[in-house]
Coordinates of C-alpha atoms and ligand atoms in Angstrom, one line a residue:
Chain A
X15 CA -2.9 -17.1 10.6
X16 CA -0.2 -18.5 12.2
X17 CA 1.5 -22.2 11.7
X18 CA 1.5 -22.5 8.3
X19 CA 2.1 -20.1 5.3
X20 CA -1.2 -17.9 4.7
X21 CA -3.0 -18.1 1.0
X22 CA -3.4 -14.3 0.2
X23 CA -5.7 -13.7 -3.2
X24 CA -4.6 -10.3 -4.6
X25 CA -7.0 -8.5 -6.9
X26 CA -5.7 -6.0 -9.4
X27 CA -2.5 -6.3 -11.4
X28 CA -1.2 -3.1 -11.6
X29 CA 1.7 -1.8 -9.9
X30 CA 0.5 -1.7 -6.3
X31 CA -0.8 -5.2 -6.5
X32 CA 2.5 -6.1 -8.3
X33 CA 4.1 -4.9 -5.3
X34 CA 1.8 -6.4 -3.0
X35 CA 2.7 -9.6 -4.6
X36 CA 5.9 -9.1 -5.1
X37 CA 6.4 -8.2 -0.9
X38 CA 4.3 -11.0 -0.2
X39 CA 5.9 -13.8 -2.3
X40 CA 9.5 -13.1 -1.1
X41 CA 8.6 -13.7 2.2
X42 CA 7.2 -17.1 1.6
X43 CA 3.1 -16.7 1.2
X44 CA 1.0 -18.0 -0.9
X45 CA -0.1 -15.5 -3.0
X46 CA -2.2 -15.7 -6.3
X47 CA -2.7 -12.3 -8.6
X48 CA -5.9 -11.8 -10.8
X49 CA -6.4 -9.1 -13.3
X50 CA -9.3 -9.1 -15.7
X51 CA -7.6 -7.8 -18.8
X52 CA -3.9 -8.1 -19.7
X53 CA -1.0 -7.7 -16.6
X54 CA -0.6 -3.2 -16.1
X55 CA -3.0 -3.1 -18.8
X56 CA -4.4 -0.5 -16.3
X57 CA -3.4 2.9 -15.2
X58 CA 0.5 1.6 -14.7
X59 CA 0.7 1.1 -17.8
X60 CA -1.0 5.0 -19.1
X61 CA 1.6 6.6 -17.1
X62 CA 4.8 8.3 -16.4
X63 CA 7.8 7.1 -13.6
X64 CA 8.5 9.4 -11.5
X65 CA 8.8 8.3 -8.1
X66 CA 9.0 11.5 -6.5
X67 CA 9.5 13.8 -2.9
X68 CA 9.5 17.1 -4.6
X69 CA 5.9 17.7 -4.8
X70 CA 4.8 15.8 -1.4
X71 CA 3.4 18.2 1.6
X72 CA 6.7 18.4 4.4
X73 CA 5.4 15.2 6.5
X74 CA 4.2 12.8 6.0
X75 CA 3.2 12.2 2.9
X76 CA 7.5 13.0 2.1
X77 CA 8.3 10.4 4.6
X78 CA 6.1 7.9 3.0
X79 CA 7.9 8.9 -0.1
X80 CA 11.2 8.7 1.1
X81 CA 10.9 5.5 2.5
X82 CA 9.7 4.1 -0.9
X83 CA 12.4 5.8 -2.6
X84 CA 14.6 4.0 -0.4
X85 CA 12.7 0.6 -0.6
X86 CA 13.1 0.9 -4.2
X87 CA 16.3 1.4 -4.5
X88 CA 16.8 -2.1 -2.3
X89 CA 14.7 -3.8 -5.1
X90 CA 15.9 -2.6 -8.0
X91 CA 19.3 -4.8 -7.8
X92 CA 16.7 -7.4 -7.3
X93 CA 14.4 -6.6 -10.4
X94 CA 16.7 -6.4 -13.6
X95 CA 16.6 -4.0 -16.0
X96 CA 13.6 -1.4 -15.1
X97 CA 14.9 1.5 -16.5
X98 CA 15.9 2.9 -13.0
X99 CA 17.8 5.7 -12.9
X100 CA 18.4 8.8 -9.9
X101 CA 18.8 11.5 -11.6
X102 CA 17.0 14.3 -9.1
X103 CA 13.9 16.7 -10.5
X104 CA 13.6 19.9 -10.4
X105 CA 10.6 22.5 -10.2
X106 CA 10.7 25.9 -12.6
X107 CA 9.2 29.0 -11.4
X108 CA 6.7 30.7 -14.0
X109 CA 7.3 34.3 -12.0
X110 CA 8.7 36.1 -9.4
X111 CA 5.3 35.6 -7.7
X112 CA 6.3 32.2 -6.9
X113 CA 9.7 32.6 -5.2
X114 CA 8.9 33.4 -1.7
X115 CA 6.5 30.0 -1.7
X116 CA 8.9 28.5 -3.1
X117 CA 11.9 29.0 -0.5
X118 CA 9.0 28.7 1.8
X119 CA 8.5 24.9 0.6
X120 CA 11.9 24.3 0.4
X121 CA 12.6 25.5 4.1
X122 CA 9.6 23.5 5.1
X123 CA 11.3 20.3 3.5
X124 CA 15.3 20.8 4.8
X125 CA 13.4 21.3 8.5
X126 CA 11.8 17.7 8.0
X127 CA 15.7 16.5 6.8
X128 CA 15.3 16.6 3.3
X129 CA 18.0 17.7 1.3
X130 CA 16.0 20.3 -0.5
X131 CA 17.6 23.2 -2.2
X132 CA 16.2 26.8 -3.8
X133 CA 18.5 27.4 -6.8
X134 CA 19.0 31.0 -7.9
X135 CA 18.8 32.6 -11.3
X136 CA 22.3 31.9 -12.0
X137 CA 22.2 27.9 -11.3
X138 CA 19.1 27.5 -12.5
X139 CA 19.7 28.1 -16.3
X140 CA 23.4 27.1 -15.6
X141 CA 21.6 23.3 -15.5
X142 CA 18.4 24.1 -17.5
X143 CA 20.1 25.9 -20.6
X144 CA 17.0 25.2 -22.6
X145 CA 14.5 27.4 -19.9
X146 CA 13.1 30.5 -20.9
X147 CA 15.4 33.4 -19.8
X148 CA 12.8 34.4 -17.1
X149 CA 12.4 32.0 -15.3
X150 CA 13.4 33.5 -11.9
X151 CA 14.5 30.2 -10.4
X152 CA 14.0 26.6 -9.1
X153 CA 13.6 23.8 -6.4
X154 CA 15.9 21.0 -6.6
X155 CA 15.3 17.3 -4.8
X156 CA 18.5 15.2 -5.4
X157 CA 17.2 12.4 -4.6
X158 CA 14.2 11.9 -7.3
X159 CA 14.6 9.1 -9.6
X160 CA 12.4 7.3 -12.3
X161 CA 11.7 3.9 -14.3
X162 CA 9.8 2.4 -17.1
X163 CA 6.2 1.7 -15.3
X164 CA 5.0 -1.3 -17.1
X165 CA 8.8 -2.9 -17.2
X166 CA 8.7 -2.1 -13.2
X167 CA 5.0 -4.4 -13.3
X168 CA 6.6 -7.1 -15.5
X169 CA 9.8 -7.4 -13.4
X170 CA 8.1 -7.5 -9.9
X171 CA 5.6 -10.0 -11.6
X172 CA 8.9 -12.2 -12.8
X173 CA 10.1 -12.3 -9.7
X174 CA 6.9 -13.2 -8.0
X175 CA 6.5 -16.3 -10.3
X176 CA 9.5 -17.2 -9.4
X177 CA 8.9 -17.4 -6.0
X178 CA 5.8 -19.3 -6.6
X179 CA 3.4 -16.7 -7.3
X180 CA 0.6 -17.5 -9.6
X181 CA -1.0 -14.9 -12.2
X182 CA -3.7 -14.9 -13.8
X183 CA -4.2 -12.4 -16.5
X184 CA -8.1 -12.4 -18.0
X185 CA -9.8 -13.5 -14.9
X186 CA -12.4 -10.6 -13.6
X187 CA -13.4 -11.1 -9.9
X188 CA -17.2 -11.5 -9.8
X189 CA -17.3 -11.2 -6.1
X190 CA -15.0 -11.2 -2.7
X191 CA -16.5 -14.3 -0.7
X192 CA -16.9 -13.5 3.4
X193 CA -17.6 -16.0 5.7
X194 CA -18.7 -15.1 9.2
X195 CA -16.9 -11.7 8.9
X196 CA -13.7 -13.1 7.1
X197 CA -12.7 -13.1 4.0
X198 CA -12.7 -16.9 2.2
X199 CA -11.4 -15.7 -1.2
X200 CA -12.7 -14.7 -4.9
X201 CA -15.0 -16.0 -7.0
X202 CA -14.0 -15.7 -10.7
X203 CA -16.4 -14.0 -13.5
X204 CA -16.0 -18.0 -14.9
X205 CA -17.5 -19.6 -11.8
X206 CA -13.6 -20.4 -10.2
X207 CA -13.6 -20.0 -7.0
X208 CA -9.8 -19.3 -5.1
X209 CA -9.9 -19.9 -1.7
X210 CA -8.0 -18.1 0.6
X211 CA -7.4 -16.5 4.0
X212 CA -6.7 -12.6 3.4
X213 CA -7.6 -11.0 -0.1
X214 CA -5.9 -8.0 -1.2
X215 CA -8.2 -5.4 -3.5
X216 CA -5.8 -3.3 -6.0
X217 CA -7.9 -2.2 -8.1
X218 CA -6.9 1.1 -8.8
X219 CA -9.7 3.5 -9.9
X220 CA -11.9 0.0 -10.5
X221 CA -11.5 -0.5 -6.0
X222 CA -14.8 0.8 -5.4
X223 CA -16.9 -1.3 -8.2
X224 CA -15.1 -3.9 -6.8
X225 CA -15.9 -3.3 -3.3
X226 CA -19.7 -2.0 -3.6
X227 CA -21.1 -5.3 -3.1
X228 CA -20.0 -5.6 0.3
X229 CA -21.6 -2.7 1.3
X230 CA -18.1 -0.8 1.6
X231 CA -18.1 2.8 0.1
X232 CA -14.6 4.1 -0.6
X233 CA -14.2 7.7 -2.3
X234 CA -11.8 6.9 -4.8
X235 CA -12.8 9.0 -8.0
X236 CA -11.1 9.0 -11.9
X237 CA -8.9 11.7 -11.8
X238 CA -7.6 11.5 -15.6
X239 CA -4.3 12.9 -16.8
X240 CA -2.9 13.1 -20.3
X241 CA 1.1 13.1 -21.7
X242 CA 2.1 13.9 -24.8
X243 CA 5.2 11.9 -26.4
X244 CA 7.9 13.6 -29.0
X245 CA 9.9 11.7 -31.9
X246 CA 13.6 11.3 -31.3
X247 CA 15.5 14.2 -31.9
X248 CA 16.5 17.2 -30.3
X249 CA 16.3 17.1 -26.6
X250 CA 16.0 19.7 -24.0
X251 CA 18.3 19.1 -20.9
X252 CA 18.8 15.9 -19.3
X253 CA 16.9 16.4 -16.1
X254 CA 13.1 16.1 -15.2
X255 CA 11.4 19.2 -14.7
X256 CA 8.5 20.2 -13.4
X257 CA 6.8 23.5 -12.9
X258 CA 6.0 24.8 -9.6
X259 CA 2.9 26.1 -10.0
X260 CA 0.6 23.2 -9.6
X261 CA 1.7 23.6 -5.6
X262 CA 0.5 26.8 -5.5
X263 CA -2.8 25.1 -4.7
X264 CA -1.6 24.1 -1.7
X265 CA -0.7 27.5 -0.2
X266 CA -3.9 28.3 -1.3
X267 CA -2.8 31.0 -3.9
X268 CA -4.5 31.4 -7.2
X269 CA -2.5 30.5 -10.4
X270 CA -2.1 33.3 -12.9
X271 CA -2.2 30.9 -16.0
X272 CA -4.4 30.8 -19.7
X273 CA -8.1 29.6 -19.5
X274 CA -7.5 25.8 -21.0
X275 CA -4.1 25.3 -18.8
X276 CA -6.4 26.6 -15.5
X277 CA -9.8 24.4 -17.1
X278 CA -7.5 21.2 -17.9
X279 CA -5.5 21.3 -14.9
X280 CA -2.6 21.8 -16.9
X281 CA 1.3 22.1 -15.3
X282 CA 4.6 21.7 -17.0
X283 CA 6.5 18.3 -16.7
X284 CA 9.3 17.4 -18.6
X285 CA 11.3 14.3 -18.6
X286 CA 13.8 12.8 -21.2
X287 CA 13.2 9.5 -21.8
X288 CA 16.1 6.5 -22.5
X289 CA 15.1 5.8 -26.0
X290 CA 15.9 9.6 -26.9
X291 CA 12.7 11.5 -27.1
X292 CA 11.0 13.1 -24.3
X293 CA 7.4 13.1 -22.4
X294 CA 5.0 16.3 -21.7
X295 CA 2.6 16.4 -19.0
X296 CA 0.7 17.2 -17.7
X297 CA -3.5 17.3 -16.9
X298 CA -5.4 16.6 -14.2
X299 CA -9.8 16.8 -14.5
X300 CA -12.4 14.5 -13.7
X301 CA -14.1 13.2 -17.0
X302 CA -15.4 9.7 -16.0
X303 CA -13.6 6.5 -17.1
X304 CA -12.8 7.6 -21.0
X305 CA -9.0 7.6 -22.1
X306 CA -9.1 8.6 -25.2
X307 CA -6.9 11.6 -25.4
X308 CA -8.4 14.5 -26.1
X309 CA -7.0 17.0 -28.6
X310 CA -7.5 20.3 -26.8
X311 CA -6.1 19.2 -23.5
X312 CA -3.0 17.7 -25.9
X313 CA -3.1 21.5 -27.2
X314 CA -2.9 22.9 -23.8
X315 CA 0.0 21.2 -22.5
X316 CA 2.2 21.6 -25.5
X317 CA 1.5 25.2 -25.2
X318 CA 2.5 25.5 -21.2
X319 CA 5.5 23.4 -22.5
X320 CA 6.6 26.1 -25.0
X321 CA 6.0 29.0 -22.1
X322 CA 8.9 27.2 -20.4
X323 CA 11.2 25.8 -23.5
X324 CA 10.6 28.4 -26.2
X325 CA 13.0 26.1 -28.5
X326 CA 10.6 23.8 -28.7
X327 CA 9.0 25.2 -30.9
X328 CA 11.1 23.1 -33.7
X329 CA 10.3 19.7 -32.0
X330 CA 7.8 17.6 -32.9
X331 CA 5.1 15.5 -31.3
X332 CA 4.2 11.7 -31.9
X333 CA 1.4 10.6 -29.7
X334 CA -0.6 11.4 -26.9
X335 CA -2.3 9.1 -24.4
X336 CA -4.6 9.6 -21.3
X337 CA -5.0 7.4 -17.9
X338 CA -6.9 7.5 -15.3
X339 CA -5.3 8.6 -11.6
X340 CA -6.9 6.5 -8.3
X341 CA -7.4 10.1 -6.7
X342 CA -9.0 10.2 -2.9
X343 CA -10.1 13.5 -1.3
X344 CA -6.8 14.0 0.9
X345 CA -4.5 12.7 -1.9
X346 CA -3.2 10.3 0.4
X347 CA -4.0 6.6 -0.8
X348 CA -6.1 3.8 0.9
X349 CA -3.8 1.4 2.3
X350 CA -5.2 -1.1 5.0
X351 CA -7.4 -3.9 6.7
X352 CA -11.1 -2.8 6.2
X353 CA -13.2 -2.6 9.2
X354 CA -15.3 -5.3 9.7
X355 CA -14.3 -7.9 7.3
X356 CA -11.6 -10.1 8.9
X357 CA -8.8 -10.9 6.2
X358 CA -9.7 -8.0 3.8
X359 CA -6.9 -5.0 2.5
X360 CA -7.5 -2.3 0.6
X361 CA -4.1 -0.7 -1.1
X362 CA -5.2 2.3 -3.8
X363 CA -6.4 5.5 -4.3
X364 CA -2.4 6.4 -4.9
X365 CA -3.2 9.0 -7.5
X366 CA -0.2 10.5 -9.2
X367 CA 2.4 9.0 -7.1
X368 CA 0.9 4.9 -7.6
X369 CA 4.7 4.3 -8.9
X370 CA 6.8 5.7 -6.8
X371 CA 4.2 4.4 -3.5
X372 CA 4.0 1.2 -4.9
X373 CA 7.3 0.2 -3.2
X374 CA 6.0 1.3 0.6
X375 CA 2.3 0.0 -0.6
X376 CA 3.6 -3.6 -0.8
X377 CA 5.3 -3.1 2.3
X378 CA 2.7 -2.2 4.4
X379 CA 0.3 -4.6 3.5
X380 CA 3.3 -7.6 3.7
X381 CA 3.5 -6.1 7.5
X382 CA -0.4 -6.4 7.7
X383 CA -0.3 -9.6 7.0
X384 CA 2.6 -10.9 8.2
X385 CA 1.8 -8.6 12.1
X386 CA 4.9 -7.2 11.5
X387 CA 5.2 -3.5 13.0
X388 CA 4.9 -1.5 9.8
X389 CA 7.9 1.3 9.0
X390 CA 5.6 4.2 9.4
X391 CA 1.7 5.1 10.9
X392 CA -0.9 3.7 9.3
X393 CA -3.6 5.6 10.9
X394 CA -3.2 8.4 7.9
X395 CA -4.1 5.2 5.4
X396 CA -7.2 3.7 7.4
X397 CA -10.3 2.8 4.8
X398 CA -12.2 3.9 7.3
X399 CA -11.1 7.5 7.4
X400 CA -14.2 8.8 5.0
X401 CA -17.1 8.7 6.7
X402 CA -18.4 12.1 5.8
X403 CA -17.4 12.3 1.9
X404 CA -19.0 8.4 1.7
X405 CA -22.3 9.2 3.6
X406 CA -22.6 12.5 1.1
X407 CA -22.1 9.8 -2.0
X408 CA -24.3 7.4 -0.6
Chain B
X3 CA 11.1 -9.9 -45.2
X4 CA 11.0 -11.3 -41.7
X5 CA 7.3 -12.5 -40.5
X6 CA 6.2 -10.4 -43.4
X7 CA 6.2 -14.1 -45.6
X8 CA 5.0 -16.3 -42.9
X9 CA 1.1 -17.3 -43.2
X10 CA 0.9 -19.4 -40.2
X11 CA 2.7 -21.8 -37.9
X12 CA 3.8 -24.0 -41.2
X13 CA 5.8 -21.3 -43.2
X14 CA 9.4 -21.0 -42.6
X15 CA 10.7 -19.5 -39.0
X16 CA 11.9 -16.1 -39.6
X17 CA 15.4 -15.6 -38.9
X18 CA 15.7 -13.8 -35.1
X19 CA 17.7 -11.0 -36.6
X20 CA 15.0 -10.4 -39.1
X21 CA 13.6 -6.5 -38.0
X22 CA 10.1 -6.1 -37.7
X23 CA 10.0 -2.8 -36.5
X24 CA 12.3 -0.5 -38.4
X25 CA 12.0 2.8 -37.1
X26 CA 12.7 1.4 -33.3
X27 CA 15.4 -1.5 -35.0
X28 CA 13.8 -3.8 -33.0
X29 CA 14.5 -7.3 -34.1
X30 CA 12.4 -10.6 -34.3
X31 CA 15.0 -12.1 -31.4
X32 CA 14.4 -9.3 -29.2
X33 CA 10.6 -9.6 -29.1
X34 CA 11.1 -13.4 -28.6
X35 CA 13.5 -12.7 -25.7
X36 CA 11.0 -9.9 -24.1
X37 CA 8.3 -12.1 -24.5
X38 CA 10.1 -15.1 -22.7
X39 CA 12.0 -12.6 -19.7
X40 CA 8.5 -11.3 -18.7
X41 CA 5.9 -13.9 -19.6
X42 CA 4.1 -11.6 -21.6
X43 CA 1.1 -12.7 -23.6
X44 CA -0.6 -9.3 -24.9
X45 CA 0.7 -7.7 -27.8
X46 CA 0.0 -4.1 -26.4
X47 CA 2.2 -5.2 -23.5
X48 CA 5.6 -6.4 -25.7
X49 CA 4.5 -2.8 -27.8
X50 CA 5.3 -1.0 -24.7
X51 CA 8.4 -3.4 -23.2
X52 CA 10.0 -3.3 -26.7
X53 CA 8.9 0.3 -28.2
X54 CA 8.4 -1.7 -31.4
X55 CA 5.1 -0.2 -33.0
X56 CA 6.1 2.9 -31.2
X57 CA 8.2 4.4 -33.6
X58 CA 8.1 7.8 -36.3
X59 CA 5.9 5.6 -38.3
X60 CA 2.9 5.1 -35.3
X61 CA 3.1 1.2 -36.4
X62 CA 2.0 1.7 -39.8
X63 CA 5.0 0.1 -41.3
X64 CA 5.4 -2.8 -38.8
X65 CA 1.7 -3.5 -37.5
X66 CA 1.1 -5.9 -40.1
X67 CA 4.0 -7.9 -39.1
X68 CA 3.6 -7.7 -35.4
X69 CA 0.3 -8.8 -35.8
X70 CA 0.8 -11.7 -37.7
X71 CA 3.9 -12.5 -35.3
X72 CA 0.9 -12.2 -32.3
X73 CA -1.5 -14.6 -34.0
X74 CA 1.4 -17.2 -34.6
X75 CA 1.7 -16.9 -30.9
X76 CA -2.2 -17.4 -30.1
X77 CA -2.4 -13.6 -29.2
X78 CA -5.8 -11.5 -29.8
X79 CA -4.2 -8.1 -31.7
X80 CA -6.7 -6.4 -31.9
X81 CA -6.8 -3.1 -30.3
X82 CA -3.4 -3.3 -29.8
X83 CA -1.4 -0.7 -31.8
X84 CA -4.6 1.3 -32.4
X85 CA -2.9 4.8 -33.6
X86 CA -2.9 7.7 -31.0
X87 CA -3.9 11.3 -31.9
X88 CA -2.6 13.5 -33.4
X89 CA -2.7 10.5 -35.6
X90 CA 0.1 12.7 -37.3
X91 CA 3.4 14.0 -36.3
X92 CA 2.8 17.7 -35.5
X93 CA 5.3 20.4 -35.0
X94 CA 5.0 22.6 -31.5
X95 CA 5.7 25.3 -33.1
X96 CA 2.3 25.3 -34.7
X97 CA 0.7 26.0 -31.6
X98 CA 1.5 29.6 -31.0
X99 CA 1.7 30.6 -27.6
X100 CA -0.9 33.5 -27.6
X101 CA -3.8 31.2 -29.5
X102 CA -6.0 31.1 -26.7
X103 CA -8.4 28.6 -28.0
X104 CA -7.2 25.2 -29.4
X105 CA -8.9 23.7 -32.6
X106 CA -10.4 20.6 -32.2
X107 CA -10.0 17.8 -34.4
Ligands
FAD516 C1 -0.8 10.6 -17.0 C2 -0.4 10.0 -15.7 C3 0.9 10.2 -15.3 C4 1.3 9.6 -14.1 N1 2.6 9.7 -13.7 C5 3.0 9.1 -12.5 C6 4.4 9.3 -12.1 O1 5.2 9.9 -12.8 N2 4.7 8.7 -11.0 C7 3.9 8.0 -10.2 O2 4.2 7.5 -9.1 N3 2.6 7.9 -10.6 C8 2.1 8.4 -11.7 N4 0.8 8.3 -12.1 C9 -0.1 7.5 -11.2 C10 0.1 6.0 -11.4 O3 0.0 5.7 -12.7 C11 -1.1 5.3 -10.6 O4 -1.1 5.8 -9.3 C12 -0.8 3.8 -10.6 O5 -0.6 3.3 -11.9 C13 -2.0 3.1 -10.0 O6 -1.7 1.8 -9.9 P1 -2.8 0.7 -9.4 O7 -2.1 -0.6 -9.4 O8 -3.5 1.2 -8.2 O9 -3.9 0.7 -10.6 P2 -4.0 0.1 -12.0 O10 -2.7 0.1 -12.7 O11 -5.1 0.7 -12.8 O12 -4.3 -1.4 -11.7 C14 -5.6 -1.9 -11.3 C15 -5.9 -3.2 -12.0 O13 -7.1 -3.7 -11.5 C16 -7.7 -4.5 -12.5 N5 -9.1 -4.8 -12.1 C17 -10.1 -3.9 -12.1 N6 -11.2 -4.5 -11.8 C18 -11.0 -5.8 -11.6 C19 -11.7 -7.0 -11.3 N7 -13.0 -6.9 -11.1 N8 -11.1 -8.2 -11.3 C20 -9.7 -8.3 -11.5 N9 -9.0 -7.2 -11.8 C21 -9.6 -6.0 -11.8 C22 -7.5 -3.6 -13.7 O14 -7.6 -4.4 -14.9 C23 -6.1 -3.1 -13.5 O15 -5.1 -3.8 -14.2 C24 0.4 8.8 -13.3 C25 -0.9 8.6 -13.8 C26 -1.3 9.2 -15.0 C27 -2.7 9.0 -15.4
FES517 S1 8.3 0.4 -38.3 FE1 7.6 0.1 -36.3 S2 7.0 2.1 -35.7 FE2 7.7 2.4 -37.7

């Protein structure tokens, strides 16, 4: 691929394949983006932007966090108005029960040289007012921030065009076109046919449809999640909280919680928003490819809302939508060349975190590419790392 | 007011301060330069970019205009600023704490 600028073909236009094209572009490639429907009309844009540490396992899924935090910090002078803003996140206890996992997660964290904190009762509702009085306490990350997702799509997208990117919105790839064990390019659902010498799949929770005809198996299920939106009006707090009982799961310890929250997957996050409401979350089940939101879950998550913020009980809700996370079955995405198919990257299966990774996604891949020693190991991403959970799907 | 008097391409422009989403006060002008800063074609897209549709009123006061403002620019609507449950604004504290089972609807 080297002496003269590579043609890549990027499939997906969401925000990892924004990113992808956004890496690629600035460094002079070739690159053309195809999305069958409308530009983030996919999960980016039925989502929240959290681009988060606090919730990663000590490692290195953090580190790959962190280094996309930092990433995106470069970019944003770069991208224009996104909504960006670093306002830390924080993660409320539901019971005393939780505190010694919690200081345990938070020791876990400062020994990997994060700047995790444990905040006692005191602090705690010194910067949450609006938490309910027994709440025993709470993590803090400082160095959590957010964005608008589909502004975050459109701005790396601008930029790409201008650095000679094309994008095509409406075009569905029919089928990835291999030549003696490389990839050649696309064919479109029209009979177009791009040619060129790597193709990128970023197809979110579509990857696998998109991949099956190559005989490539890739475990990467729907995981949906709903948020629920309030009018303008009275706000609770102006930082981004989360509960931290959804990591209980991960030192394997049950969660005391009602039936729906447990059956709908249900955990507190709440985030005030720029235009002056705020966002609920959130869910997490497998129910196929539907979004349409689905009352009871909406139900559910208001009422683990009101254990945490009895006073809002006088807001008021507007909407509720639903998307569906790229989840894999280590929750660590799918980010690399696939075996056997010479010019051919995978980068999804990103789950809850697709926004904040999106930054390091684009990254890798540019490195990939480019041969250019990527800023972390890749051997945690590999496509081929499923063997057992694809031969038990097959 | 605004788009709300323009039939097609022929009828008089709009003024760019014209609102055509008043609970968000987002103005023709801004759509136009959202539409221009990001290339957007898809009306669902300049919803979300510009929160106009997305106001108290779900769209019901400005969908007519942003969908006539979307066909004078060769856009499909349709689908677009379909209405989100709960298709009404509902107070939280209706959902009591202790009701273990949620109604559907
Ligand atoms: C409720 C909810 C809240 C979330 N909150 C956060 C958060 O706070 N922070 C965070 O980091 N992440 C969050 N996520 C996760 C994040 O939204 C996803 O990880 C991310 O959007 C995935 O991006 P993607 O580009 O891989 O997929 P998508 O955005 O779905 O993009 C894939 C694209 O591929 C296209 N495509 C599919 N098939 C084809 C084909 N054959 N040809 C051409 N194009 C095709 C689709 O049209 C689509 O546009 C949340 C997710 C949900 C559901
Ligand atoms: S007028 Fe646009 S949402 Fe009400």
């Amino acid at each position: 691929m080297t002496g003269r600028a590579p043609q890549v073909v990027v499939v997906g236009a969401g925000v990892i394949g924004a990113a992808v094209t956004y890496v690629l572009s600035s460094a002079g490639v070739r690159v053309t983006l195809v999305d069958r429907g409308p530009l983030g009309g996919g999960t980016s844009s039925r989502c929240d932007g959290n681009v988060l540490v606090i919730d990663k396992d000590p490692g290195y899924q953090a580190e790959m966090a962190m280094l996309s935090q930092n990433l995106l910090r470069e970019w944003a002078g770069d991208l224009g108005d996104i909504e960006y803003r670093r306002p830390g996140s924080y993660l409320a206890l539901a019971g005393e029960d939780e505190e010694e996992p919690a200081r345990a997660w938070v020791d876990a964290q400062c020994r990997e040289g994060l700047a995790f904190r444990y905040l006692e009762y005191e602090e705690t509702h010194r910067v949450m007012p609006d938490l309910a009085a027994d709440v025993p306490g709470s993590v803090y990350s400082p160095t959590d921030s957010t964005l608008n997702p589909l502004a975050y799509v459109a701005a790396l997208l601008a930029k790409s065009r201008h650095r000679g990117a094309q994008v095509r919105a409406r075009s569905p790839v029919a089928e990835i076109r291999v030549e003696q064990g490389r990839a050649a390019g696309v064919g479109l659902a029209d009979g177009t046919a791009l040619v060129a010498d790597a193709v990128v799949v970023a197809a979110g929770v579509w990857t696998p449809a998109v991949l099956a005809p190559l005989g490539v198996r890739l475990p990467i299920r729907p995981r949906r999640g709903h948020l629920v939106v309030s009018t303008k009006g009275p706000r609770y707090g102006d930082v981004k909280v989360m509960e931290f009982g959804y990591l209980m799961a991960k030192f394997g310890r049950e969660r005391v919680v009602p039936p729906d929250v447990e059956r709908f997957g249900v955990a507190l996050v709440y985030e005030p928003t720029r235009a002056g409401n705020f966002v609920l979350g959130s869910s997490r089940e497998f129910a196929g490819m539907d979004t349409e939101p689905d009352p009871a879950v909406l139900h559910a998550i208001v009422k683990r809302a009101l254990r945490f913020y009895p006073g809002m009980a006088r807001a008021t809700v507007l909407r509720g939508f639903a998307g569906l996370r790229p989840w894999t079955p280590d929750h660590v995405p799918v980010v690399g060349p696939v075996p056997g198919v010479e010019g051919l990257y995978v980068a999804a299966g990103h789950e809850g975190d697709g926004i904040g990774l999106a930054a390091v996604t684009g990254r890798l891949i540019g490195d990939f590419i480019l041969e250019r020693t990527p800023p972390l190991p890749v051997a945690p991403l590999a496509v081929g790392r499923f063997q057992e959970e694809t031969a038990e799907w097959a | 007011m605004g788009v709300a008097g323009a039939r097609g391409p022929e009828a008089a422009a709009p003024a760019v301060d014209a609102v055509i989403c008043r609970c968000e006060a987002v103005a023709l002008g801004a759509l136009v330069a959202a539409r221009n800063a990001w290339a957007i074609d898809d009306l669902r897209q300049l919803k979300l970019l510009t929160r106009a549709g997305m106001g108290m009123c779900q769209g019901r006061v400005c969908q007519p205009l942003l969908e006539s403002l979307a066909r004078s620019w060769g856009w499909d609507p349709s689908g677009a600023l379909a209405a989100r449950p709960p298709t009404r604004p509902w107070a939280m504290g209706q959902v009591l704490p202790e009701s273990s089972e949620p109604e559907h609807g």
